[in-house]
Short mmCIF file of C-alpha atoms and ligand atoms in Angstrom, two decimals:
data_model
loop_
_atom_site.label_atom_id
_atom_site.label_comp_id
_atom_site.label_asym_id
_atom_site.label_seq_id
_atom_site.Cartn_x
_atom_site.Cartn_y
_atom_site.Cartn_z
CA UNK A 1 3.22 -79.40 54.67
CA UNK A 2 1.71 -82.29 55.71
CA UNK A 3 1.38 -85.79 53.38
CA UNK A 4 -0.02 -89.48 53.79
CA UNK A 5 2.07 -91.74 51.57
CA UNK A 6 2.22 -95.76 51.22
CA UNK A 7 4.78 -97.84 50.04
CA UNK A 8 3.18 -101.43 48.87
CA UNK A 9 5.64 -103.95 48.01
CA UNK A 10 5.31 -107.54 46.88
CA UNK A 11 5.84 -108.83 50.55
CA UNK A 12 5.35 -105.78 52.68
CA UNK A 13 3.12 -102.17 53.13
CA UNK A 14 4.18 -99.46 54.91
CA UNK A 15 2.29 -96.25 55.45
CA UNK A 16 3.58 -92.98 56.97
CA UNK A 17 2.19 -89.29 57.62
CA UNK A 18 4.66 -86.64 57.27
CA UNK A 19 4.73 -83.30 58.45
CA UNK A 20 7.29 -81.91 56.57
CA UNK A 21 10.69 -84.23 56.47
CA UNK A 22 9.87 -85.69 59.70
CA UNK A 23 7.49 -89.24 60.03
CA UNK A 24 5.10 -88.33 63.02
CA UNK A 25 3.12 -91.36 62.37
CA UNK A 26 3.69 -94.52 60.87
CA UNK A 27 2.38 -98.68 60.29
CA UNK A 28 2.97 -101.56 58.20
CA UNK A 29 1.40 -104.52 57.43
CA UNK A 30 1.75 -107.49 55.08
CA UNK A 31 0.99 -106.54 51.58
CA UNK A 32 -2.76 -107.90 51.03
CA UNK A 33 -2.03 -108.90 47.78
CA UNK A 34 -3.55 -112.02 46.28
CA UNK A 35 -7.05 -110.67 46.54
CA UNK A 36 -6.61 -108.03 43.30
CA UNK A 37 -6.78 -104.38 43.19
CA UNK A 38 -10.54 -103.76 44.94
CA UNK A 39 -9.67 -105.59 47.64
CA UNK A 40 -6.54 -104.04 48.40
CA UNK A 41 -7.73 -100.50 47.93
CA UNK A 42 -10.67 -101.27 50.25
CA UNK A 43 -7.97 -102.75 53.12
CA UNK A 44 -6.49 -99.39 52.54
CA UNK A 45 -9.32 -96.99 52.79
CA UNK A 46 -10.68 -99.16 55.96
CA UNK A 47 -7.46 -99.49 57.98
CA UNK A 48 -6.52 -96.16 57.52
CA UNK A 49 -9.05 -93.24 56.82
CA UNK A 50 -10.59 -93.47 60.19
CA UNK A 51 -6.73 -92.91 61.77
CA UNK A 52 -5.79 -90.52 59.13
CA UNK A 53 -9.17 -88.37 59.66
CA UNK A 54 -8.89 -88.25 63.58
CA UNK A 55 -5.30 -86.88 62.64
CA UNK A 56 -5.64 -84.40 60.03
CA UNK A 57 -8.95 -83.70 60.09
CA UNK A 58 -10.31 -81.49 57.50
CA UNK A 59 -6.63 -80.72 56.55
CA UNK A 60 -6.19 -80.78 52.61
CA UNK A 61 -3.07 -83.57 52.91
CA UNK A 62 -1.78 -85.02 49.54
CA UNK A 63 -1.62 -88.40 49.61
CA UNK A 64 1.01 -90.40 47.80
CA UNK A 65 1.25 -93.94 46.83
CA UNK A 66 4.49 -96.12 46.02
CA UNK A 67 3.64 -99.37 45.11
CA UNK A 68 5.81 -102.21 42.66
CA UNK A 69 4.66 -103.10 39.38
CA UNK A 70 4.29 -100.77 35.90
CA UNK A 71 2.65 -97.25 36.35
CA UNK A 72 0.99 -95.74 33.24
CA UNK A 73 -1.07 -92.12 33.96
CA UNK A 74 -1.91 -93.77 37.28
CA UNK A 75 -2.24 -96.81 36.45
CA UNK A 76 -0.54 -99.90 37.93
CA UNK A 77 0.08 -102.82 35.97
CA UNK A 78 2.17 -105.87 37.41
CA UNK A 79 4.68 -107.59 34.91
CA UNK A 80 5.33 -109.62 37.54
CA UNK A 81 1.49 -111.33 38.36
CA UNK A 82 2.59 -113.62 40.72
CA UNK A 83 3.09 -110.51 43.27
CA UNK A 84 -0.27 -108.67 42.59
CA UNK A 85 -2.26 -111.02 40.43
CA UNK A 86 -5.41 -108.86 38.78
CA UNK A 87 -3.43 -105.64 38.30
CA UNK A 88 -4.08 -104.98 34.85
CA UNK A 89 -3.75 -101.16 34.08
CA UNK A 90 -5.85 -101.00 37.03
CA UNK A 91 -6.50 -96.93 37.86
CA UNK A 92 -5.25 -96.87 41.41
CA UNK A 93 -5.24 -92.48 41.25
CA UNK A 94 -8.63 -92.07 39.94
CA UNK A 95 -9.96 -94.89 42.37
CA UNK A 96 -8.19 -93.63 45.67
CA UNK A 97 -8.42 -90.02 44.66
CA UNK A 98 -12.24 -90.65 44.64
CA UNK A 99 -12.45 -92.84 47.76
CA UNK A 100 -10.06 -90.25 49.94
CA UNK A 101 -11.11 -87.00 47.92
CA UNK A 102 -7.70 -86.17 48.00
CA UNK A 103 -4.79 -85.02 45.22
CA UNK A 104 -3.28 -88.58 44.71
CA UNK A 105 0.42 -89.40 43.37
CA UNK A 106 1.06 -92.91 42.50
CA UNK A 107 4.60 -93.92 41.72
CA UNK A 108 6.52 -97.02 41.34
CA UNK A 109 8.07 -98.23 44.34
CA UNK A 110 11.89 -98.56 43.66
CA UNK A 111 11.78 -95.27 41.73
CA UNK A 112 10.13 -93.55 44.89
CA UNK A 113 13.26 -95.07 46.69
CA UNK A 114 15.60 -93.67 44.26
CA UNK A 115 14.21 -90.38 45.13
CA UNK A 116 14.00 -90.72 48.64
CA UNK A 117 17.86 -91.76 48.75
CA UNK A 118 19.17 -89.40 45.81
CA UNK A 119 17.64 -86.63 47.74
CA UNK A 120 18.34 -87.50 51.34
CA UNK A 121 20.61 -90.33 51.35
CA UNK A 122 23.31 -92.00 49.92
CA UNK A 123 22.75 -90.51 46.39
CA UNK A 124 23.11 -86.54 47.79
CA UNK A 125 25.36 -84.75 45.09
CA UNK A 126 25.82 -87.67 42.97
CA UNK A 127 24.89 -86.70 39.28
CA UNK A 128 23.81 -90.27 37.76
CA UNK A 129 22.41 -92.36 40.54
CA UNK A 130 20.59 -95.54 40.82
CA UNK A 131 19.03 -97.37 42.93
CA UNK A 132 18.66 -101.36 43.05
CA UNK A 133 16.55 -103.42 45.17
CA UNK A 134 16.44 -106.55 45.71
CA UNK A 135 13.28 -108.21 47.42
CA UNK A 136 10.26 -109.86 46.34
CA UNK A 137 11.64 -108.75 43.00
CA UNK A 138 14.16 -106.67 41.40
CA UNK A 139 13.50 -103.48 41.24
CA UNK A 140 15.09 -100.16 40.09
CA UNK A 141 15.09 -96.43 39.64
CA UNK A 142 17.37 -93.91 38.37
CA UNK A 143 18.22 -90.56 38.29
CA UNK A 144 19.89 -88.75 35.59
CA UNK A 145 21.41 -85.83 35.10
CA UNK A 146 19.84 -85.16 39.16
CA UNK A 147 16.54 -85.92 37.75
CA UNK A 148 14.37 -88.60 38.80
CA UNK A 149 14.21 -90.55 34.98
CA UNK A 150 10.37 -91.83 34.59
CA UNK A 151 9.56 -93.06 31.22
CA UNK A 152 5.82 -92.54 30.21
CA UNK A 153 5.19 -96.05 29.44
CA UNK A 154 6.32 -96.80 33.16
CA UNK A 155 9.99 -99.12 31.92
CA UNK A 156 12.00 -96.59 32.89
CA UNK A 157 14.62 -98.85 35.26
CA UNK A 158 12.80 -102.40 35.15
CA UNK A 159 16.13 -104.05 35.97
CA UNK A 160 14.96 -107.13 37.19
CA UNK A 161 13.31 -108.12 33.38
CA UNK A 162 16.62 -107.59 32.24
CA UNK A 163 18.22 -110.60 30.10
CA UNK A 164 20.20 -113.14 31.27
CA UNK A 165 22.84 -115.33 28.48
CA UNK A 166 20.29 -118.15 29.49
CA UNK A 167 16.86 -116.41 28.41
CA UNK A 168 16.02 -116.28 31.99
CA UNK A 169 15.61 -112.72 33.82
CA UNK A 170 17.83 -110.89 36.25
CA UNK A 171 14.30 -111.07 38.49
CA UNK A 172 14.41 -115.52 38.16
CA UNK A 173 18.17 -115.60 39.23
CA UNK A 174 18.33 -113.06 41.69
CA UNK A 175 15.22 -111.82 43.49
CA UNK A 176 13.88 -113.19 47.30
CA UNK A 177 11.22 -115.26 45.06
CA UNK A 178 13.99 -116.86 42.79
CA UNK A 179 16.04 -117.55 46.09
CA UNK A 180 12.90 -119.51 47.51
CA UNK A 181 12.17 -121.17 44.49
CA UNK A 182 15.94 -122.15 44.26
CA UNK A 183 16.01 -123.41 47.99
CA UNK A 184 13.02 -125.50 47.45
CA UNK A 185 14.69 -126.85 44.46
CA UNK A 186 18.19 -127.91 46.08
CA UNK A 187 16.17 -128.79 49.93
CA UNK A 188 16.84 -125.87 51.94
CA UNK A 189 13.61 -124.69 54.02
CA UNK A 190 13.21 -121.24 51.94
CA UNK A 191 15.36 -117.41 50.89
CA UNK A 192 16.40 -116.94 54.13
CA UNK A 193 17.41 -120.32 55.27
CA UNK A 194 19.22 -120.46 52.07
CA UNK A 195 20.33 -117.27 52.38
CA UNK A 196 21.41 -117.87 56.74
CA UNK A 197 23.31 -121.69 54.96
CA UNK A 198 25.60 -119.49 52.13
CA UNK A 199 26.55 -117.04 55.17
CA UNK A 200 27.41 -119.87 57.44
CA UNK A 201 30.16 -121.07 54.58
CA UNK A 202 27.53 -124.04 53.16
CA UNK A 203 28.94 -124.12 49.25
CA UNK A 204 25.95 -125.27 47.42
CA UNK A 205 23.86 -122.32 49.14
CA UNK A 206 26.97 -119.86 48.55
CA UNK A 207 26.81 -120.95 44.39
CA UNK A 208 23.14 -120.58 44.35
CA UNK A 209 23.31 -116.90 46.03
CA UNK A 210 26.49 -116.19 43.99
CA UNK A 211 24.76 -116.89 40.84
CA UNK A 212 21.91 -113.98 41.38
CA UNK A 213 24.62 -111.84 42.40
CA UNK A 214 26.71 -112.29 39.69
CA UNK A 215 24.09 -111.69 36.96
CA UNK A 216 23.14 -108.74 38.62
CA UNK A 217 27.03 -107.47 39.07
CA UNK A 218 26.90 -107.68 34.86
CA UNK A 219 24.08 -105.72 34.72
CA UNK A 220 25.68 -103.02 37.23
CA UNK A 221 28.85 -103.27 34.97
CA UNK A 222 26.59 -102.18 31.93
CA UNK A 223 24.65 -99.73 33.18
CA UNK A 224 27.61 -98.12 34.38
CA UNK A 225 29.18 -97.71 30.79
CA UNK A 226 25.71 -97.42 29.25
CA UNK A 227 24.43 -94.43 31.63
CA UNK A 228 27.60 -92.66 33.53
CA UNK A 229 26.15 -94.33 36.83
CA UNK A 230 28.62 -93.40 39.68
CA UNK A 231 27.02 -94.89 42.56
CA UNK A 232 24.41 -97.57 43.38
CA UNK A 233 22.73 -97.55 46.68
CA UNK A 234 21.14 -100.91 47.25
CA UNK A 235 17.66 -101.80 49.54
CA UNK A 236 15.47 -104.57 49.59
CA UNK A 237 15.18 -107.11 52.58
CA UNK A 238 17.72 -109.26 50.41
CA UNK A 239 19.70 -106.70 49.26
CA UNK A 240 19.82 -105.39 53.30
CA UNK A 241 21.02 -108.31 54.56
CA UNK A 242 24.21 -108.38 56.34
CA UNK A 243 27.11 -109.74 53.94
CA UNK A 244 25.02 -109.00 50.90
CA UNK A 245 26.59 -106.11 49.66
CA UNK A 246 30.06 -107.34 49.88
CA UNK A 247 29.32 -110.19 47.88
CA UNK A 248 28.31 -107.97 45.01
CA UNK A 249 30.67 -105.43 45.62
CA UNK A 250 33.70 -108.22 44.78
CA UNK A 251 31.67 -109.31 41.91
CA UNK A 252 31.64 -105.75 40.57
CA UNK A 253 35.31 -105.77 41.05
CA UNK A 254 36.19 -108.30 39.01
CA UNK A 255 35.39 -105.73 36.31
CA UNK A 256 38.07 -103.40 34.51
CA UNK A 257 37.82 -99.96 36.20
CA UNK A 258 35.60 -98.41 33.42
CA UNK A 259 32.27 -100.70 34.63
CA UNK A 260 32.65 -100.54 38.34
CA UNK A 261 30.01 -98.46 40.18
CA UNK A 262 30.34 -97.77 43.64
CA UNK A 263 28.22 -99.79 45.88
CA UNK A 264 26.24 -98.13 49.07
CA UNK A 265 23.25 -99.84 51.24
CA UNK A 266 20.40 -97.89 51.05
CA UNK A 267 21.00 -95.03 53.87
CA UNK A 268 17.28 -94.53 54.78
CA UNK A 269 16.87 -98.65 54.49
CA UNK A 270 13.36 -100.06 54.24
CA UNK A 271 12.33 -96.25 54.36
CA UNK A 272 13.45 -94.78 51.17
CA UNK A 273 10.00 -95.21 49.08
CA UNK A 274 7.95 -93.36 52.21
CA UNK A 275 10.89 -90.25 51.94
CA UNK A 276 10.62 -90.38 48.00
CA UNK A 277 7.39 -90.52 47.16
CA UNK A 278 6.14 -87.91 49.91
CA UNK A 279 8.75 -85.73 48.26
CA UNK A 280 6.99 -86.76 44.86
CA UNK A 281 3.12 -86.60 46.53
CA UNK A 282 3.91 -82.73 47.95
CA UNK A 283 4.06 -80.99 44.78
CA UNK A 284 1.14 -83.26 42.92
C1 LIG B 1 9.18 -106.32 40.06
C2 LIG B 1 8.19 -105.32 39.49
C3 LIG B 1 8.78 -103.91 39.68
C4 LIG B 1 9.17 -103.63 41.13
C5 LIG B 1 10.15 -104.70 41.62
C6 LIG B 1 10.54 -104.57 43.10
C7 LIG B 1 5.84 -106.09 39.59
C8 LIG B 1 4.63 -106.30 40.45
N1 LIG B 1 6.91 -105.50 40.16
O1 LIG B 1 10.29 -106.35 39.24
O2 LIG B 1 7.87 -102.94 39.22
O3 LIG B 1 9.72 -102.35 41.28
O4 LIG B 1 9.56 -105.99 41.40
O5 LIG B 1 9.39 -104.53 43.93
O6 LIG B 1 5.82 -106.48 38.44
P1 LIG B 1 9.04 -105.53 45.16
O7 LIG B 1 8.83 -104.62 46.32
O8 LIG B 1 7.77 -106.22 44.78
O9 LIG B 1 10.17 -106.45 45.36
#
């Protein structure tokens, strides 16, 4: 069975046809984002119907869509404005399912991940999984109990608007737009310079990483007692970086036994929302 699927994050889009588990075509682009919800569904429809119709023709594809922010009976809202400003409950299925006459599944992007990975990566035979990314935000999704958990007011795994002992979020300590905002602040160039300074042994960069990492270690360390999480697979251009795991991972062990989750990157990496959401989008 054949399936289109997206994956539009805060920074980047991806979109992939599948023909079964195999990817036979694929592109990406940078996510059009400040321009609100019309404009981005229009980018969509125009850069990508005249491919997708060449290639499938009159076939009766489901499409699916992973995308970041809050999803409510289709309906995408972003907590986090500053990524998609304008994306108030907007009704991304009804619109695209109209536009590409088409069954549509939207889904939100780091819980499409944790599908992808729970059912063909890292999280394969692991009970109570979840998965963490770090990026433009913070994003998570979890399954329970081998089921992908989806609450129906779409805060299912919103890790990154977890608290933080300072009132802050997990998202302003830890995610690639804290990091920027933080490098700015203490006159590095932006994430990844501050990011390249903290691997290159700079300490002021290393505290300012360490800091994100540790808040998000002590939210690891409650989920794990809270939920009966065994493993966490981790993706996110920040959270993919080389080094970045084993930062967190000896944060997590600084923890007694009982909140330590085991930590995994991401095994399909910047893929795992494409896998899980055409897994989601084939039985719409
Ligand atoms: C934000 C939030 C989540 C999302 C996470 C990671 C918005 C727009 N998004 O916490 O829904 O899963 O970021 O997504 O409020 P990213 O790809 O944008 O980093």
């Amino acid at each position: 069975q054949k399936v289109v699927v997206f994956d539009i994050g805060g920074s980047n889009s991806r979109i992939a046809l599948f023909d079964g588990d195999d990817i036979v075509w694929r592109d990406q682009a940078a996510t059009p984002g400040q321009q609100g919800p019309d404009a981005m569904v229009a980018r969509m429809v125009e850069l990508y119907l005249p491919t997708l119709n060449q290639r499938l023709l009159n076939l009766d594809v489901n499409i699916g869509v992973a995308i970041t922010g809050q999803i409510v009976d289709g309906c995408v809202t972003a907590h986090n404005a500053a990524v998609l400003p304008g994306w108030q409950s907007y009704p991304l299925q009804k619109v695209l399912s109209e536009k590409l006459q088409r069954s549509v599944r939207i889904v939100n992007d780091a819980r499409a991940a944790a599908w992808g990975e729970y059912l063909y990566g890292t999280g394969r035979g692991v009970d109570e999984f979840l998965f963490l990314t770090v990026s433009t935000g913070v994003g998570a999704g979890l399954v329970l109990n081998r089921r992908l958990h989806i609450a129906r007011n779409g805060f299912d795994a919103e890790i990154g608007e977890m608290k933080t002992a300072d009132g802050a979020t997990l998202e302003e300590h830890a995610s690639g737009t804290a990091l920027g905002r933080l490098a700015l602040e203490h006159g590095y160039a932006g994430a990844k310079s501050l990011c390249d300074a903290a691997d290159l042994g700079d300490s002021r960069a290393t505290e300012l990483v360490e800091n994100g990492i540790r808040e998000i270690a002590k939210k690891l360390a409650d989920l794990a007692v809270m939920l009966g999480i065994q493993r966490v697979a981790v993706g996110g251009s920040v959270g993919l970086r080389a080094g970045y795991i084993e930062r967190l991972r000896s944060e997590v062990a600084k923890y007694p036994p009982i909140y330590q989750v085991e930590l995994v990157a991401a095994a399909l990496g910047h893929d795992a929302g494409l896998v899980g959401v055409a897994a989601l989008a084939r039985s719409v």
